[in-house]
Coordinates of C-alpha atoms and ligand atoms in Angstrom, one line a residue:
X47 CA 99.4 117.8 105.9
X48 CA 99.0 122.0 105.2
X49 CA 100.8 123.0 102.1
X50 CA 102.4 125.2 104.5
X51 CA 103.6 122.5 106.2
X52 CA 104.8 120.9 103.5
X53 CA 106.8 123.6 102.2
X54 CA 108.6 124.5 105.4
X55 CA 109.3 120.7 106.0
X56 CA 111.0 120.8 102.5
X57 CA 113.0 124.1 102.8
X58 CA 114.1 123.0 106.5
X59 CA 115.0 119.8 105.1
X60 CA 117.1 121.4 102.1
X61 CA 119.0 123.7 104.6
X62 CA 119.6 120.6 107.0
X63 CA 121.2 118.9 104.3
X64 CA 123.1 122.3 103.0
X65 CA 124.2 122.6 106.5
X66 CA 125.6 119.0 107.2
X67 CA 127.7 119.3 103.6
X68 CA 129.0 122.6 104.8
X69 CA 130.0 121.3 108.3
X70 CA 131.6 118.3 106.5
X71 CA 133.6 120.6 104.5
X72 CA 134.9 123.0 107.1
X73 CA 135.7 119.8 109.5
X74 CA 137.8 118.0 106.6
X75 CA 139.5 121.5 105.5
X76 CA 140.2 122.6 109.3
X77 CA 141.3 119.1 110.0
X78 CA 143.7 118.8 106.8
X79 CA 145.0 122.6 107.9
X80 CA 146.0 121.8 111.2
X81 CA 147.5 118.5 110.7
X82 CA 149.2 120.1 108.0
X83 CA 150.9 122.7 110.7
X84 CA 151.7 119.7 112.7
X85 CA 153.8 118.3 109.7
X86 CA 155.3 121.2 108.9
X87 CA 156.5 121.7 113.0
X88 CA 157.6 117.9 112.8
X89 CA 159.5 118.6 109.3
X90 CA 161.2 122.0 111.2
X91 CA 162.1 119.8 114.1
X92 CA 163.8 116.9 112.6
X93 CA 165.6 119.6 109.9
X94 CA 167.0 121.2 113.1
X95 CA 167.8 117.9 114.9
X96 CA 169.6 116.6 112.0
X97 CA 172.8 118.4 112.3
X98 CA 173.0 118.9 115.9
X99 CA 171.4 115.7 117.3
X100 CA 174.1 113.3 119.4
X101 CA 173.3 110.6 121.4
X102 CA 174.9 110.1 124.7
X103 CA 176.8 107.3 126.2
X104 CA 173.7 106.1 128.3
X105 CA 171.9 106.1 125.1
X106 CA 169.8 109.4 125.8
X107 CA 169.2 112.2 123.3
X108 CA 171.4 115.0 123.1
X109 CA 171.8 118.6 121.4
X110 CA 175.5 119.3 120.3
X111 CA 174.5 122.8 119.8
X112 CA 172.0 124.7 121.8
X113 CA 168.6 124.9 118.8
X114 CA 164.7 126.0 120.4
X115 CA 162.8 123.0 119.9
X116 CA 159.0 123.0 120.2
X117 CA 158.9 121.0 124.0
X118 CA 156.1 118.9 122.4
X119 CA 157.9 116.9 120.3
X120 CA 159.3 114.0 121.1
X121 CA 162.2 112.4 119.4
X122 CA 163.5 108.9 119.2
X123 CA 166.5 108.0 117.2
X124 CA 166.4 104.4 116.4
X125 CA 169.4 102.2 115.3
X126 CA 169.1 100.1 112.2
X127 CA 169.4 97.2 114.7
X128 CA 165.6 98.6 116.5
X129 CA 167.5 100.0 119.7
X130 CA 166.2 102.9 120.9
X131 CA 169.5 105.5 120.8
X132 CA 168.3 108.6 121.4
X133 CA 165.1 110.1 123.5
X134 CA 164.0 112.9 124.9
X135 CA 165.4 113.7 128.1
X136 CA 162.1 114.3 129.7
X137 CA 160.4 110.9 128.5
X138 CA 160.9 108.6 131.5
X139 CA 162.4 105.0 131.6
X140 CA 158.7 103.2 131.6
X141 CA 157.4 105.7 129.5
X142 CA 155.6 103.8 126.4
X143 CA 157.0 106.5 124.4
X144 CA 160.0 105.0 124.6
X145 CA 159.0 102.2 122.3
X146 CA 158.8 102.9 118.7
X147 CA 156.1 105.9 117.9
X148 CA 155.8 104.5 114.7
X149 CA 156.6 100.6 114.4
X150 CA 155.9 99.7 111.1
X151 CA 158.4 102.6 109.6
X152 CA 161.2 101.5 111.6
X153 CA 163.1 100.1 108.6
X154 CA 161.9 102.8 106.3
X155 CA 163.9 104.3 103.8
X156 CA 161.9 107.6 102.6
X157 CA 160.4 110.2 104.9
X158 CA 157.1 109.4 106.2
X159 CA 154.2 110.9 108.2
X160 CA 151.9 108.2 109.9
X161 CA 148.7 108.9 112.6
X162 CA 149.0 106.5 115.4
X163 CA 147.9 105.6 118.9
X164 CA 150.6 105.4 121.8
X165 CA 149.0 104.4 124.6
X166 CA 145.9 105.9 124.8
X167 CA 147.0 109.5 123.0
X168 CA 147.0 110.1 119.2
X169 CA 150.3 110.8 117.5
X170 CA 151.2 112.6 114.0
X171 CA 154.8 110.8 114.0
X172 CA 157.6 111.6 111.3
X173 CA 160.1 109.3 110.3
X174 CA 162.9 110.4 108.7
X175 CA 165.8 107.2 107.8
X176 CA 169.4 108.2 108.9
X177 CA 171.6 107.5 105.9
X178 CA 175.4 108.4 106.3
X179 CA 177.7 107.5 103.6
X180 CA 174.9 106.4 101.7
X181 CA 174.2 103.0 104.4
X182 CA 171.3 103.8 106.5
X183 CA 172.4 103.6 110.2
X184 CA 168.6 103.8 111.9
X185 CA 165.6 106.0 111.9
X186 CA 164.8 109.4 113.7
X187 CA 160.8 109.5 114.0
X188 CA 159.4 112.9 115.8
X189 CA 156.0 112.8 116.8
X190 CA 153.5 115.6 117.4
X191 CA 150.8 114.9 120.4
X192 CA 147.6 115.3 117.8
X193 CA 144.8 115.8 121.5
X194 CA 144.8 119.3 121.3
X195 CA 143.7 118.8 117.6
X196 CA 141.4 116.0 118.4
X197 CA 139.9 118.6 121.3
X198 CA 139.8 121.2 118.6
X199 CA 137.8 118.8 116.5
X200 CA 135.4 117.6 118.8
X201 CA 134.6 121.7 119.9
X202 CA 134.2 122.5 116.0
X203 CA 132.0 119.1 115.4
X204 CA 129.8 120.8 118.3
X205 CA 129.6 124.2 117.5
X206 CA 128.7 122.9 114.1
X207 CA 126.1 121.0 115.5
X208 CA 124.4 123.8 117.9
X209 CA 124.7 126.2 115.3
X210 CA 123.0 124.5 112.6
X211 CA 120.5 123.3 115.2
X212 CA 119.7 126.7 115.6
X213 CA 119.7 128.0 112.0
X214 CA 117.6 125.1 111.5
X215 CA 114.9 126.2 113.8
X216 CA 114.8 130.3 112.8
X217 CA 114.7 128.9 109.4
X218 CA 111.8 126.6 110.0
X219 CA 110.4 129.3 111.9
X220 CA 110.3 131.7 109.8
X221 CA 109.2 129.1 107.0
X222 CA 106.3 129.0 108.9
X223 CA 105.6 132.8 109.5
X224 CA 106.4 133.5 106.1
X225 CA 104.5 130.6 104.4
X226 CA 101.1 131.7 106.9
X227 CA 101.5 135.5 105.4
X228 CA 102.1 134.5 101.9
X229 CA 99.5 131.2 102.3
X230 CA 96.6 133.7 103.7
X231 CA 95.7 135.3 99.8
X232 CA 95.1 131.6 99.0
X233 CA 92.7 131.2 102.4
X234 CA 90.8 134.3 100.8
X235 CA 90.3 132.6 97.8
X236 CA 89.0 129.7 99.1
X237 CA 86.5 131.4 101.4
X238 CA 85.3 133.3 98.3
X239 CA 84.9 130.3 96.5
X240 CA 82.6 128.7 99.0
X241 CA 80.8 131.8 99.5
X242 CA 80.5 131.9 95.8
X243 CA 79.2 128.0 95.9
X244 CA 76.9 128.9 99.3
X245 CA 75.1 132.2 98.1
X246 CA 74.9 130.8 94.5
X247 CA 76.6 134.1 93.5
X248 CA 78.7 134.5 90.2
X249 CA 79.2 138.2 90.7
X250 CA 81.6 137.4 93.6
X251 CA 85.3 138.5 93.0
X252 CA 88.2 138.1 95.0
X253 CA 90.3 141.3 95.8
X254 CA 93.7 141.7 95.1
X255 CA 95.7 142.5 97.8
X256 CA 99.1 141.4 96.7
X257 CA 100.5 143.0 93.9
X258 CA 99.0 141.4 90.6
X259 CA 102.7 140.2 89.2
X260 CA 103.1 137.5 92.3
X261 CA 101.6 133.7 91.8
X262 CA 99.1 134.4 94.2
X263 CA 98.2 137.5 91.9
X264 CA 98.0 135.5 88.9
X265 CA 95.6 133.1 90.6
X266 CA 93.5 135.3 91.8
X267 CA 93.2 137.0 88.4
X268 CA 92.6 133.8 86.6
X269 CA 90.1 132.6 89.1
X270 CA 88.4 136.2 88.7
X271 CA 88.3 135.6 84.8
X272 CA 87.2 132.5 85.3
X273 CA 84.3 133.7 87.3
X274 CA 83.6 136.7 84.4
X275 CA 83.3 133.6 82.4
X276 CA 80.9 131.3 83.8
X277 CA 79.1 134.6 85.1
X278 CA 78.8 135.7 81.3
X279 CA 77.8 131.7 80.2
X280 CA 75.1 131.1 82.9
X281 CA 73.8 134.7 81.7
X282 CA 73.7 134.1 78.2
X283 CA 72.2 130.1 79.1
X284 CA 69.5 131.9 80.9
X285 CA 68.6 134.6 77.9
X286 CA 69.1 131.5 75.6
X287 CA 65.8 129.5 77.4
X288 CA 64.5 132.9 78.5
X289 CA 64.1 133.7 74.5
X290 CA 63.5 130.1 73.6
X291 CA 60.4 130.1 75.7
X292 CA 59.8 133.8 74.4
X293 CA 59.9 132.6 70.6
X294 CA 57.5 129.3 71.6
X295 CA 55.1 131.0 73.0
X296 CA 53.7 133.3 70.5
X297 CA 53.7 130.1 67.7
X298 CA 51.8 127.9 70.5
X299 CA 49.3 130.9 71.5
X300 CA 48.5 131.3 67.8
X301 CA 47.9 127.5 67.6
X302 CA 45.8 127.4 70.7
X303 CA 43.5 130.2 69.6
X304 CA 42.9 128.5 66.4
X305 CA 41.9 125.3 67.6
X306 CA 39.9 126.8 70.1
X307 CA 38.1 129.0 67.2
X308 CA 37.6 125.5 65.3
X309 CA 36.3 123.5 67.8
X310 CA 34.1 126.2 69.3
X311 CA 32.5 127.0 65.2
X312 CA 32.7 122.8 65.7
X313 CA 33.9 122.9 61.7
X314 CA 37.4 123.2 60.3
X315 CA 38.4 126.1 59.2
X316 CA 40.6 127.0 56.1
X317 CA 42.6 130.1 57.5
X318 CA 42.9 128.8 61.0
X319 CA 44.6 125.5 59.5
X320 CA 47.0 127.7 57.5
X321 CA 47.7 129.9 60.6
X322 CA 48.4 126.6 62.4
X323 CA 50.7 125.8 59.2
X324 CA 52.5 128.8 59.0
X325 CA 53.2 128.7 62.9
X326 CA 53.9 124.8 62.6
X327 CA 56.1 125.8 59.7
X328 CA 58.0 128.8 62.0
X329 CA 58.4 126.0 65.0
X330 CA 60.0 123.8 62.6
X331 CA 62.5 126.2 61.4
X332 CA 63.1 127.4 65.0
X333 CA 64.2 123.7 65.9
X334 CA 66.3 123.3 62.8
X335 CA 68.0 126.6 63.5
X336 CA 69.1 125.8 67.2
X337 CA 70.0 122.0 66.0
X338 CA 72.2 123.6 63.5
X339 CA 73.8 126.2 65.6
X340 CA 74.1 123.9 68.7
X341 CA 76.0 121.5 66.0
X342 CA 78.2 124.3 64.3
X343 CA 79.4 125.6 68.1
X344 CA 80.5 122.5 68.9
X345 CA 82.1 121.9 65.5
X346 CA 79.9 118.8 65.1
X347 CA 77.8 120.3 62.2
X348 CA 79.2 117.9 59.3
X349 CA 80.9 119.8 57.0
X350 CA 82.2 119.0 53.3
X351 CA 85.9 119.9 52.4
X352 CA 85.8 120.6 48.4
X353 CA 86.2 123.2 45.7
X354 CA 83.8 125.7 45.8
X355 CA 83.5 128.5 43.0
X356 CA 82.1 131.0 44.9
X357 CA 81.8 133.9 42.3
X358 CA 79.6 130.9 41.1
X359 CA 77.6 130.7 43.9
X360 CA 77.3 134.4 44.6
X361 CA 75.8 134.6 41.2
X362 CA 73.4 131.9 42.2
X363 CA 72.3 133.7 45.7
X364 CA 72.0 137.2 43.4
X365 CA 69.5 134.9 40.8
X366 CA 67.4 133.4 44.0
X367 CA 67.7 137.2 45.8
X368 CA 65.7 138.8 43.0
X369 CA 62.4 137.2 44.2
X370 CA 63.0 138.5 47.5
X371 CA 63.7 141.9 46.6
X372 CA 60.9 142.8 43.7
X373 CA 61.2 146.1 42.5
X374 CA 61.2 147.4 46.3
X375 CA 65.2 147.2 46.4
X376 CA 67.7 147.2 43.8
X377 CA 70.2 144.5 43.5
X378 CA 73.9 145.2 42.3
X379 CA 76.9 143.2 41.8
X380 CA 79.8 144.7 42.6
X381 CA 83.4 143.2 41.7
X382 CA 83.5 139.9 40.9
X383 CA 86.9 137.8 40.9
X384 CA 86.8 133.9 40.2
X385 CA 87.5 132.9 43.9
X386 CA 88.3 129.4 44.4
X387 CA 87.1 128.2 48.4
X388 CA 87.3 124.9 50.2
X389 CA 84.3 123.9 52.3
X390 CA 80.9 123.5 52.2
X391 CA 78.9 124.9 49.2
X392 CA 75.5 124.5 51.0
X393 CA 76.8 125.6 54.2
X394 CA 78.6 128.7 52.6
X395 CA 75.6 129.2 50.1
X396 CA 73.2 129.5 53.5
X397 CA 75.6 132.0 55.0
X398 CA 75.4 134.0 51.4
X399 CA 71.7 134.3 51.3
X400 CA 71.1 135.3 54.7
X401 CA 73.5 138.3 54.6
X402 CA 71.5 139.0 51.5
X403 CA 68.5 138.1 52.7
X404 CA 68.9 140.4 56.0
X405 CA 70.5 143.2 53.4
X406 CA 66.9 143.4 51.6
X407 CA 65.1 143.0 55.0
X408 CA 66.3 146.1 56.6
X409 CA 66.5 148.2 53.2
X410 CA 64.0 150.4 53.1
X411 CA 61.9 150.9 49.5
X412 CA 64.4 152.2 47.1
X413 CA 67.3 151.2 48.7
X414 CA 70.4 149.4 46.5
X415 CA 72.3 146.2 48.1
X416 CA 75.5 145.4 46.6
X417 CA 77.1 141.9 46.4
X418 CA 81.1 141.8 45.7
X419 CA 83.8 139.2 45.8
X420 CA 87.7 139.8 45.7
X421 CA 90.6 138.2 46.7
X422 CA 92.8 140.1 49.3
X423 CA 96.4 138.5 49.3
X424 CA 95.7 134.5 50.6
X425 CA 91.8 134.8 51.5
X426 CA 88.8 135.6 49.5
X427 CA 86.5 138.7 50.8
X428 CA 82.8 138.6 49.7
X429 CA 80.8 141.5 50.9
X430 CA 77.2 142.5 50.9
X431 CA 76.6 146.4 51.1
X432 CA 73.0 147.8 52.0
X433 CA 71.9 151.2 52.2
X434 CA 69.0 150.6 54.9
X435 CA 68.4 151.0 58.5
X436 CA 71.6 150.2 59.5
X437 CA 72.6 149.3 63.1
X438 CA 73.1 151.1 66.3
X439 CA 76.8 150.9 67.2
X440 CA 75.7 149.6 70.6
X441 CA 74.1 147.0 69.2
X442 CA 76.9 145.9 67.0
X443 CA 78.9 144.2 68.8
X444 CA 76.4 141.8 69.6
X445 CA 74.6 141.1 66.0
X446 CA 76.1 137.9 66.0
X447 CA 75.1 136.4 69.4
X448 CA 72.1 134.2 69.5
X449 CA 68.6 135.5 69.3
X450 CA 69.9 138.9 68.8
X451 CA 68.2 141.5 67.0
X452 CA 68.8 144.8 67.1
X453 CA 65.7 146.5 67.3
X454 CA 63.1 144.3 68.9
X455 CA 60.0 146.1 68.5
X456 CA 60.9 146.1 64.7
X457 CA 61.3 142.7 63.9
X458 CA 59.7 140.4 66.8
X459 CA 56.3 139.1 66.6
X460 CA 55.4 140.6 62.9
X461 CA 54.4 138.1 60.5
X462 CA 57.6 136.3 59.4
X463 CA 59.8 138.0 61.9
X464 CA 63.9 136.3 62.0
X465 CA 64.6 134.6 65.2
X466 CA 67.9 136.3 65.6
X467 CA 69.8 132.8 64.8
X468 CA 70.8 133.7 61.3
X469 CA 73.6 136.0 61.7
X470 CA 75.0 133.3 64.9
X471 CA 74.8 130.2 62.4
X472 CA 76.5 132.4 59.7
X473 CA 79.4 133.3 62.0
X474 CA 80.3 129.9 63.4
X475 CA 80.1 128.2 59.3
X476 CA 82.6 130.7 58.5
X477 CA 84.5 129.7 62.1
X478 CA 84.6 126.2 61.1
X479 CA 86.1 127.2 57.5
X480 CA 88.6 129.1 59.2
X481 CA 87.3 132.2 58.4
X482 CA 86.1 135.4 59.6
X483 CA 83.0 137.8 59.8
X484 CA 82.5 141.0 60.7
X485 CA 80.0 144.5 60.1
X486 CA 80.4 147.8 59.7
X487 CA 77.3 150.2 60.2
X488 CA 75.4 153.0 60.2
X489 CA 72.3 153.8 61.5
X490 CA 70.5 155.5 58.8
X491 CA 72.9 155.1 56.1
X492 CA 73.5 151.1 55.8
X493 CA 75.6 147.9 56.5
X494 CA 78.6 146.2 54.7
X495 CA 78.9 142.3 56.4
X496 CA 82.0 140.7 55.1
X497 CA 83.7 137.6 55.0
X498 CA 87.1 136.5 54.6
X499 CA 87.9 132.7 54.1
X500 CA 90.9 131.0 53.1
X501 CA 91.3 130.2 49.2
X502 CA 91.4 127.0 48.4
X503 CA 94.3 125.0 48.5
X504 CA 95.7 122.5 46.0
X505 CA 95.2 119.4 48.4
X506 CA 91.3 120.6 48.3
X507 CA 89.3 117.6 47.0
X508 CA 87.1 118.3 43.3
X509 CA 83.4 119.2 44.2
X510 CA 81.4 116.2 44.2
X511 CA 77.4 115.7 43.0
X512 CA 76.0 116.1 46.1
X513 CA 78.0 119.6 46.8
X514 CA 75.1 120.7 44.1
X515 CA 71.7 119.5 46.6
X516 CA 69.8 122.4 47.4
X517 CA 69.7 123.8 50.8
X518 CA 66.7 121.8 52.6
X519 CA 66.3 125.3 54.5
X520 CA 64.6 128.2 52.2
X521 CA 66.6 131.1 53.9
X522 CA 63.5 133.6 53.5
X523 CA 60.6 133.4 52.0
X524 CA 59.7 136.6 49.6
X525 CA 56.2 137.2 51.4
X526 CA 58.6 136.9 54.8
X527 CA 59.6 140.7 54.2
X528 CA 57.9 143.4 54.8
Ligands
LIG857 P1 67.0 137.8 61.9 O1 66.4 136.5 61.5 O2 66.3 138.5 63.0 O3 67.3 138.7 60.8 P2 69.8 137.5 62.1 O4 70.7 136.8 63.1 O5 70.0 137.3 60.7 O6 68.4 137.3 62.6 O7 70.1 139.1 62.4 C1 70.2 139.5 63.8 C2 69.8 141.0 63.8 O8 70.8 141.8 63.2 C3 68.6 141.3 63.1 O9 67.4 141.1 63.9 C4 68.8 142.8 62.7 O10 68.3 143.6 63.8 C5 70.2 142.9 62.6 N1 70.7 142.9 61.2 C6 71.2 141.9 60.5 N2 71.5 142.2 59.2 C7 71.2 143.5 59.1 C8 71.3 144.5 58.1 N3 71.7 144.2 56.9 N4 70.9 145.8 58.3 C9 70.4 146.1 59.6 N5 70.3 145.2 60.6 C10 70.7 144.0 60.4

């Protein structure tokens, strides 16, 4: 069944039942109204009657005193032996109203209003006990013909009926009409979605007709940013083999050629089997790379929790540094506070030399990179400051994405060349130590990467032996920069 269905089913049902509880209630309160009238008519009569009421020597009703008495009452006055007294003038002899109106009253001895049946008609009788010096001499009971009510009752019970019927119909009507027009932003986004599944197209959107505040709105948006997303992952999966195969190719070519060359000389040759080695050595650091950053994304790259000193380990990354920069770049240390971190020392220690690393890389000959570490209120900030190349502000945003590097033509395919995995591996250790990285550049002037991580807390377990292995991974290599 539609959803449209469905709702209109529901609604049609809720007003059905809102209906019937409202018809209830204006039947009971109408019917408790005009049987109250009734009483109050039969209370009138018999407070008229009272005083003025006599009955004749033949036993019939009559008025002392001339009183208007609503004709529709009838009155029997009833001895305290159960002889009928009094009547009516107009009820005739076989007349069952001149048996008691009210039987079971006919010894009563307080005021009471009863609904009964005389012959085939409903009554509303009243019996009121006749008490003269204080010994009850018989019963008076007035009763009230209750059709006309009845009639009333049935009409109302009708109307109630017919009317509701119809409400019930416009409503469900309209539930229909309105659920189609409010239903047909949800048709559009189906169709889009199969076109999007036919055509194989990711660029599809859906337009927003309705305004964007509505539910319908909302879904549309979300399904739109849903689609930016996967349009933006299947992108980035494709550049991701697209550069895979890129980066493969040049290591395999250079392999290729060299066997070739050796079998073709038919002898081994020393520089071919250390161009092989070098490229073996690249391929190897490319799969290490992508297993570690495929890990670190998913947050399955294991990760040690203890103390780690980094001014310690900054100092350590400055020692190993000075073999990559030589006398080409100079190496400062800026300020350096005792900064206590919880994590990974290798992990963090990789992150430190390849912000350094990259620092001397893209500093020309002459130029000064600076390392610093400060705390800044609940997290530690490290810093490395270069004054090289610097990067294009378009570019920036993107340093940290996989297999991105700013300048291609610079880097890519020189001997030693990054793969453009160093900066994404940094960013996602520092994600899974809750912390944060980010750059600030200028082209021509220089780049400050920083880091902020959380400082250690006292929970933070003591660093243990193995926190002190070396990194299996050499970050670079000093004949890797140019
Ligand atoms: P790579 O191995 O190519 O250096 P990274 O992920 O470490 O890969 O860096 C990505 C790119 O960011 C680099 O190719 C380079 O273009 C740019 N980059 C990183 N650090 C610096 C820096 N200190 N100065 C200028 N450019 C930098």
């Amino acid at each position: 069944m539609s959803l449209r269905a469905r709702l209109t089913i529901f609604y049609t049902a809720v007003l059905a039942a809102v209906l019937v509880l409202f018809g209830l209630a204006v039947y009971g309160l109408i019917s408790v109204v005009l049987l109250r009238q009734v009483d109050t008519t039969l209370e009138r009569t018999a407070r008229d009657l009272i005083f003025v009421a006599r009955v004749d020597d033949e036993g019939n009703f009559i008025l002392s005193q001339r009183v208007s008495l609503d004709s529709s009452v009838i009155t029997q006055i009833w001895d305290s032996e159960g002889h009928l007294v009094g009547v009516n003038p107009s009820v005739e002899p076989d007349s069952p109203l001149r048996s008691p109106l009210d039987p079971e009253n006919l010894t009563a001895t307080d005021e009471v209003f009863r609904s009964v049946t005389v012959g085939e008609t409903p009554y509303r009788v009243y019996t009121v006990p006749l008490i003269t010096g204080g010994e009850s001499i018989g019963v008076m009971q007035l009763g009230s013909s209750l059709r006309i009510i009845e009639g009333l009752r049935a009409d109302l019970v009708r109307y109630l009926i017919v009317l509701s019927g119809i409400a019930i119909l416009i409503a469900g009507m309209f539930g229909l009409v309105i659920g189609r027009r409010a239903l047909v932003p949800l048709g559009a986004v189906t169709e889009t979605a199969l076109q999007i599944t036919r055509a194989d197209d990711l660029s599809r959107r859906i337009p927003i007709q309705a305004g964007p505040e509505d539910e319908v709105g909302k879904l549309i948006t979300a399904f739109n940013d849903t689609m930016g997303r996967l349009e933006k992952l299947f992108a980035t999966q494709r550049r991701f083999v697209a550069d895979i195969g890129h980066e493969l190719r040049t290591p395999l070519t250079v392999i290729r050629g060299n066997v070739d060359l050796m079998r073709r000389v038919g002898a081994d040759d020393e520089q071919s089997l250390h161009s092989i080695e070098l490229e073996v050595d690249r391929l190897a650091r490319l799969v290490e790379d992508l297993l570690i950053l495929a890990q670190a994304e998913s947050g399955k790259l294991p990760m040690g929790r203890h103390r780690v000193e980094m001014d310690t380990l900054l100092l350590e990354v400055f020692n190993q540094a000075h073999v990559l920069s030589g006398d080409r770049v100079s190496l400062e240390i800026g300020k350096i506070d005792q900064v206590l971190i919880c994590g990974d020392r290798d992990r963090l220690k990789q992150v430190v030399l390849n912000l350094v690393a990259n620092a001397i890389k893209y500093t020309g000959d002459g130029g000064t990179v600076t390392v610093s570490l400060s705390k800044d209120g609940e997290r530690a900030k490290f810093s490395v400051k270069d004054t090289g190349v610097g990067i294009p502000s378009d570019d920036l945003p993107h340093v940290f994405e996989r297999f991105y590097r700013s300048d291609k033509s610079r880097t890519r395919g020189k001997d030693g060349a990054g793969f453009g995995l160093g900066l994404s591996i940094a960013y996602w250790i520092i994600r899974n130590h809750g912390g944060t990285i980010e750059v600030k550049s200028k082209v021509n002037k220089g780049s400050t990467f920083t880091v902020w991580l959380p400082l250690a807390t006292k929970d933070c377990a003591e660093p243990t032996t193995s926190d002190l292995r070396e990194l299996p991974r050499a970050v670079a290599q000093p004949e890797r920069i140019s």
